[in-house]
Amino acid sequence: MNRTIRATVCSVAVTGLAFGLSSCSEAVDQVDKAVDETYEVTYEVTGKNIDSIEFHGGGGKAMEPKIESVAKPELPWKKTVTLRGIMPAAVIPVAADPEGSQITCKIIHKGKVLEEQSADGLVAAGGCTAESPITG
């Protein structure tokens, strides 16, 4: 009797382990797919007296994206980039002008505005950051 109980417990444990590993494997597959999936966003910046624009351009790692920069951009400024996985979309225009400045930035994905911010003053930094649409 003791041997039968032990065999049954071992059988149940092995079956449970197999099911557990199967669902763990499926979760890992979903994360891998999300990390490798790409998406496009368009950054738009308008205003006056903007000195520079920094943005995530798609390079680097998901949590350490490469920052690209444009000095003295012609306004309105627009750039479409391809990002990967959970990498957030981000654009940061910066202005410092004694006459004052104005900044508005937008992040657009498939025609929908994910984020929009504005700032003005002598020194202004209006940044937009949006969560990856792949994660939501």
PDB file of C-alpha atoms in Angstrom:
ATOM      1  CA  MET A   1       0.000   0.000   0.000  1.00  0.00           C
ATOM      2  CA  ASN A   2       2.803   2.371   0.866  1.00  0.00           C
ATOM      3  CA  ARG A   3       4.460   1.686  -2.502  1.00  0.00           C
ATOM      4  CA  THR A   4       1.188   2.445  -4.375  1.00  0.00           C
ATOM      5  CA  ILE A   5       0.747   5.805  -2.601  1.00  0.00           C
ATOM      6  CA  ARG A   6       4.364   6.742  -3.315  1.00  0.00           C
ATOM      7  CA  ALA A   7       3.988   5.869  -7.011  1.00  0.00           C
ATOM      8  CA  THR A   8       0.764   7.888  -7.258  1.00  0.00           C
ATOM      9  CA  VAL A   9       2.325  10.925  -5.553  1.00  0.00           C
ATOM     10  CA  CYS A  10       5.370  10.730  -7.862  1.00  0.00           C
ATOM     11  CA  SER A  11       3.120  10.447 -10.905  1.00  0.00           C
ATOM     12  CA  VAL A  12       1.042  13.475  -9.852  1.00  0.00           C
ATOM     13  CA  ALA A  13       4.191  15.484  -9.085  1.00  0.00           C
ATOM     14  CA  VAL A  14       5.749  14.714 -12.473  1.00  0.00           C
ATOM     15  CA  THR A  15       2.500  15.578 -14.274  1.00  0.00           C
ATOM     16  CA  GLY A  16       2.183  18.853 -12.320  1.00  0.00           C
ATOM     17  CA  LEU A  17       5.796  19.716 -13.089  1.00  0.00           C
ATOM     18  CA  ALA A  18       5.229  19.078 -16.795  1.00  0.00           C
ATOM     19  CA  PHE A  19       2.130  21.319 -16.832  1.00  0.00           C
ATOM     20  CA  GLY A  20       3.959  23.999 -14.826  1.00  0.00           C
ATOM     21  CA  LEU A  21       6.910  23.987 -17.205  1.00  0.00           C
ATOM     22  CA  SER A  22       4.523  24.131 -20.151  1.00  0.00           C
ATOM     23  CA  SER A  23       2.805  27.286 -18.899  1.00  0.00           C
ATOM     24  CA  CYS A  24       6.138  28.799 -17.883  1.00  0.00           C
ATOM     25  CA  SER A  25       7.422  28.099 -21.388  1.00  0.00           C
ATOM     26  CA  GLU A  26       4.341  29.769 -22.910  1.00  0.00           C
ATOM     27  CA  ALA A  27       4.880  32.886 -20.767  1.00  0.00           C
ATOM     28  CA  VAL A  28       8.536  33.062 -21.838  1.00  0.00           C
ATOM     29  CA  ASP A  29       7.473  32.703 -25.487  1.00  0.00           C
ATOM     30  CA  GLN A  30       4.999  35.613 -25.095  1.00  0.00           C
ATOM     31  CA  VAL A  31       7.676  37.843 -23.520  1.00  0.00           C
ATOM     32  CA  ASP A  32      10.168  36.937 -26.274  1.00  0.00           C
ATOM     33  CA  LYS A  33       7.577  37.784 -28.930  1.00  0.00           C
ATOM     34  CA  ALA A  34       6.775  41.149 -27.309  1.00  0.00           C
ATOM     35  CA  VAL A  35      10.474  42.025 -27.031  1.00  0.00           C
ATOM     36  CA  ASP A  36      11.082  41.250 -30.719  1.00  0.00           C
ATOM     37  CA  GLU A  37       7.910  42.904 -32.050  1.00  0.00           C
ATOM     38  CA  THR A  38       8.345  46.377 -33.567  1.00  0.00           C
ATOM     39  CA  TYR A  39       6.083  49.402 -33.757  1.00  0.00           C
ATOM     40  CA  GLU A  40       6.252  52.818 -35.407  1.00  0.00           C
ATOM     41  CA  VAL A  41       5.647  56.191 -33.796  1.00  0.00           C
ATOM     42  CA  THR A  42       5.831  59.696 -35.194  1.00  0.00           C
ATOM     43  CA  TYR A  43       7.256  62.469 -33.072  1.00  0.00           C
ATOM     44  CA  GLU A  44       6.015  66.002 -33.756  1.00  0.00           C
ATOM     45  CA  VAL A  45       7.500  69.155 -32.220  1.00  0.00           C
ATOM     46  CA  THR A  46       6.205  72.689 -32.743  1.00  0.00           C
ATOM     47  CA  GLY A  47       6.860  76.017 -31.059  1.00  0.00           C
ATOM     48  CA  LYS A  48       9.508  78.720 -31.246  1.00  0.00           C
ATOM     49  CA  ASN A  49      13.156  79.182 -30.249  1.00  0.00           C
ATOM     50  CA  ILE A  50      13.803  75.449 -29.743  1.00  0.00           C
ATOM     51  CA  ASP A  51      17.534  74.727 -29.382  1.00  0.00           C
ATOM     52  CA  SER A  52      17.544  70.928 -29.630  1.00  0.00           C
ATOM     53  CA  ILE A  53      15.414  67.805 -29.699  1.00  0.00           C
ATOM     54  CA  GLU A  54      16.433  64.475 -28.203  1.00  0.00           C
ATOM     55  CA  PHE A  55      14.472  61.299 -28.906  1.00  0.00           C
ATOM     56  CA  HIS A  56      14.497  57.516 -28.763  1.00  0.00           C
ATOM     57  CA  GLY A  57      15.366  56.552 -32.310  1.00  0.00           C
ATOM     58  CA  GLY A  58      15.117  52.774 -32.037  1.00  0.00           C
ATOM     59  CA  GLY A  59      18.694  51.786 -31.231  1.00  0.00           C
ATOM     60  CA  GLY A  60      19.998  50.394 -27.976  1.00  0.00           C
ATOM     61  CA  LYS A  61      18.250  48.052 -25.572  1.00  0.00           C
ATOM     62  CA  ALA A  62      14.613  48.163 -24.509  1.00  0.00           C
ATOM     63  CA  MET A  63      15.362  49.646 -21.098  1.00  0.00           C
ATOM     64  CA  GLU A  64      18.463  51.563 -22.273  1.00  0.00           C
ATOM     65  CA  PRO A  65      17.441  53.135 -25.579  1.00  0.00           C
ATOM     66  CA  LYS A  66      19.965  55.035 -27.661  1.00  0.00           C
ATOM     67  CA  ILE A  67      19.233  58.764 -27.561  1.00  0.00           C
ATOM     68  CA  GLU A  68      19.456  60.630 -30.866  1.00  0.00           C
ATOM     69  CA  SER A  69      19.683  64.408 -31.084  1.00  0.00           C
ATOM     70  CA  VAL A  70      18.922  67.218 -33.524  1.00  0.00           C
ATOM     71  CA  ALA A  71      20.440  70.669 -32.929  1.00  0.00           C
ATOM     72  CA  LYS A  72      18.601  73.816 -34.057  1.00  0.00           C
ATOM     73  CA  PRO A  73      15.723  71.904 -35.705  1.00  0.00           C
ATOM     74  CA  GLU A  74      13.592  73.508 -38.376  1.00  0.00           C
ATOM     75  CA  LEU A  75      10.061  73.794 -37.018  1.00  0.00           C
ATOM     76  CA  PRO A  76       7.594  72.200 -37.227  1.00  0.00           C
ATOM     77  CA  TRP A  77       9.728  69.080 -36.819  1.00  0.00           C
ATOM     78  CA  LYS A  78       8.481  65.557 -37.505  1.00  0.00           C
ATOM     79  CA  LYS A  79      10.250  62.188 -37.368  1.00  0.00           C
ATOM     80  CA  THR A  80       8.918  58.624 -37.707  1.00  0.00           C
ATOM     81  CA  VAL A  81      10.944  55.914 -35.982  1.00  0.00           C
ATOM     82  CA  THR A  82      10.637  52.174 -35.483  1.00  0.00           C
ATOM     83  CA  LEU A  83      10.958  51.040 -31.882  1.00  0.00           C
ATOM     84  CA  ARG A  84      11.172  47.518 -30.536  1.00  0.00           C
ATOM     85  CA  GLY A  85       9.307  45.630 -27.856  1.00  0.00           C
ATOM     86  CA  ILE A  86       8.818  47.366 -24.547  1.00  0.00           C
ATOM     87  CA  MET A  87      11.018  50.328 -25.508  1.00  0.00           C
ATOM     88  CA  PRO A  88       9.115  53.511 -24.614  1.00  0.00           C
ATOM     89  CA  ALA A  89       8.652  56.279 -27.156  1.00  0.00           C
ATOM     90  CA  ALA A  90      10.189  59.570 -25.990  1.00  0.00           C
ATOM     91  CA  VAL A  91      10.901  62.997 -27.460  1.00  0.00           C
ATOM     92  CA  ILE A  92      12.407  65.884 -25.461  1.00  0.00           C
ATOM     93  CA  PRO A  93      12.634  69.342 -27.044  1.00  0.00           C
ATOM     94  CA  VAL A  94      14.738  71.903 -25.120  1.00  0.00           C
ATOM     95  CA  ALA A  95      14.790  75.703 -25.387  1.00  0.00           C
ATOM     96  CA  ALA A  96      16.620  78.492 -23.587  1.00  0.00           C
ATOM     97  CA  ASP A  97      15.920  81.943 -25.027  1.00  0.00           C
ATOM     98  CA  PRO A  98      15.862  85.325 -23.234  1.00  0.00           C
ATOM     99  CA  GLU A  99      12.890  86.349 -25.397  1.00  0.00           C
ATOM    100  CA  GLY A 100      10.963  83.279 -24.271  1.00  0.00           C
ATOM    101  CA  SER A 101      10.188  80.033 -25.991  1.00  0.00           C
ATOM    102  CA  GLN A 102       7.269  77.735 -26.646  1.00  0.00           C
ATOM    103  CA  ILE A 103       7.323  73.969 -27.012  1.00  0.00           C
ATOM    104  CA  THR A 104       4.679  71.411 -27.885  1.00  0.00           C
ATOM    105  CA  CYS A 105       5.477  67.760 -28.513  1.00  0.00           C
ATOM    106  CA  LYS A 106       3.345  64.809 -29.574  1.00  0.00           C
ATOM    107  CA  ILE A 107       3.866  61.083 -29.931  1.00  0.00           C
ATOM    108  CA  ILE A 108       1.533  59.475 -32.466  1.00  0.00           C
ATOM    109  CA  HIS A 109       0.965  55.753 -33.106  1.00  0.00           C
ATOM    110  CA  LYS A 110      -1.370  54.607 -35.903  1.00  0.00           C
ATOM    111  CA  GLY A 111      -3.067  58.007 -36.013  1.00  0.00           C
ATOM    112  CA  LYS A 112      -3.728  58.100 -32.245  1.00  0.00           C
ATOM    113  CA  VAL A 113      -1.954  60.646 -30.018  1.00  0.00           C
ATOM    114  CA  LEU A 114      -0.295  58.642 -27.233  1.00  0.00           C
ATOM    115  CA  GLU A 115       1.128  61.686 -25.451  1.00  0.00           C
ATOM    116  CA  GLU A 116       1.099  65.481 -25.829  1.00  0.00           C
ATOM    117  CA  GLN A 117       2.798  68.117 -23.655  1.00  0.00           C
ATOM    118  CA  SER A 118       3.474  71.865 -23.843  1.00  0.00           C
ATOM    119  CA  ALA A 119       5.791  74.284 -22.038  1.00  0.00           C
ATOM    120  CA  ASP A 120       6.883  77.893 -22.366  1.00  0.00           C
ATOM    121  CA  GLY A 121       9.149  80.425 -20.685  1.00  0.00           C
ATOM    122  CA  LEU A 122      12.763  81.578 -20.706  1.00  0.00           C
ATOM    123  CA  VAL A 123      13.998  78.029 -20.257  1.00  0.00           C
ATOM    124  CA  ALA A 124      11.644  75.270 -21.319  1.00  0.00           C
ATOM    125  CA  ALA A 125      11.943  71.528 -21.617  1.00  0.00           C
ATOM    126  CA  GLY A 126       8.745  69.890 -22.720  1.00  0.00           C
ATOM    127  CA  GLY A 127       9.110  66.162 -22.893  1.00  0.00           C
ATOM    128  CA  CYS A 128       6.748  63.458 -24.047  1.00  0.00           C
ATOM    129  CA  THR A 129       7.146  59.828 -23.030  1.00  0.00           C
ATOM    130  CA  ALA A 130       4.696  57.074 -23.941  1.00  0.00           C
ATOM    131  CA  GLU A 131       4.492  53.426 -22.948  1.00  0.00           C
ATOM    132  CA  SER A 132       5.041  50.932 -25.730  1.00  0.00           C
ATOM    133  CA  PRO A 133       1.691  49.991 -27.336  1.00  0.00           C
ATOM    134  CA  ILE A 134       2.941  46.402 -27.435  1.00  0.00           C
ATOM    135  CA  THR A 135       2.791  46.144 -23.637  1.00  0.00           C
ATOM    136  CA  GLY A 136      -0.741  47.540 -23.332  1.00  0.00           C
TER     137      GLY A 136
END
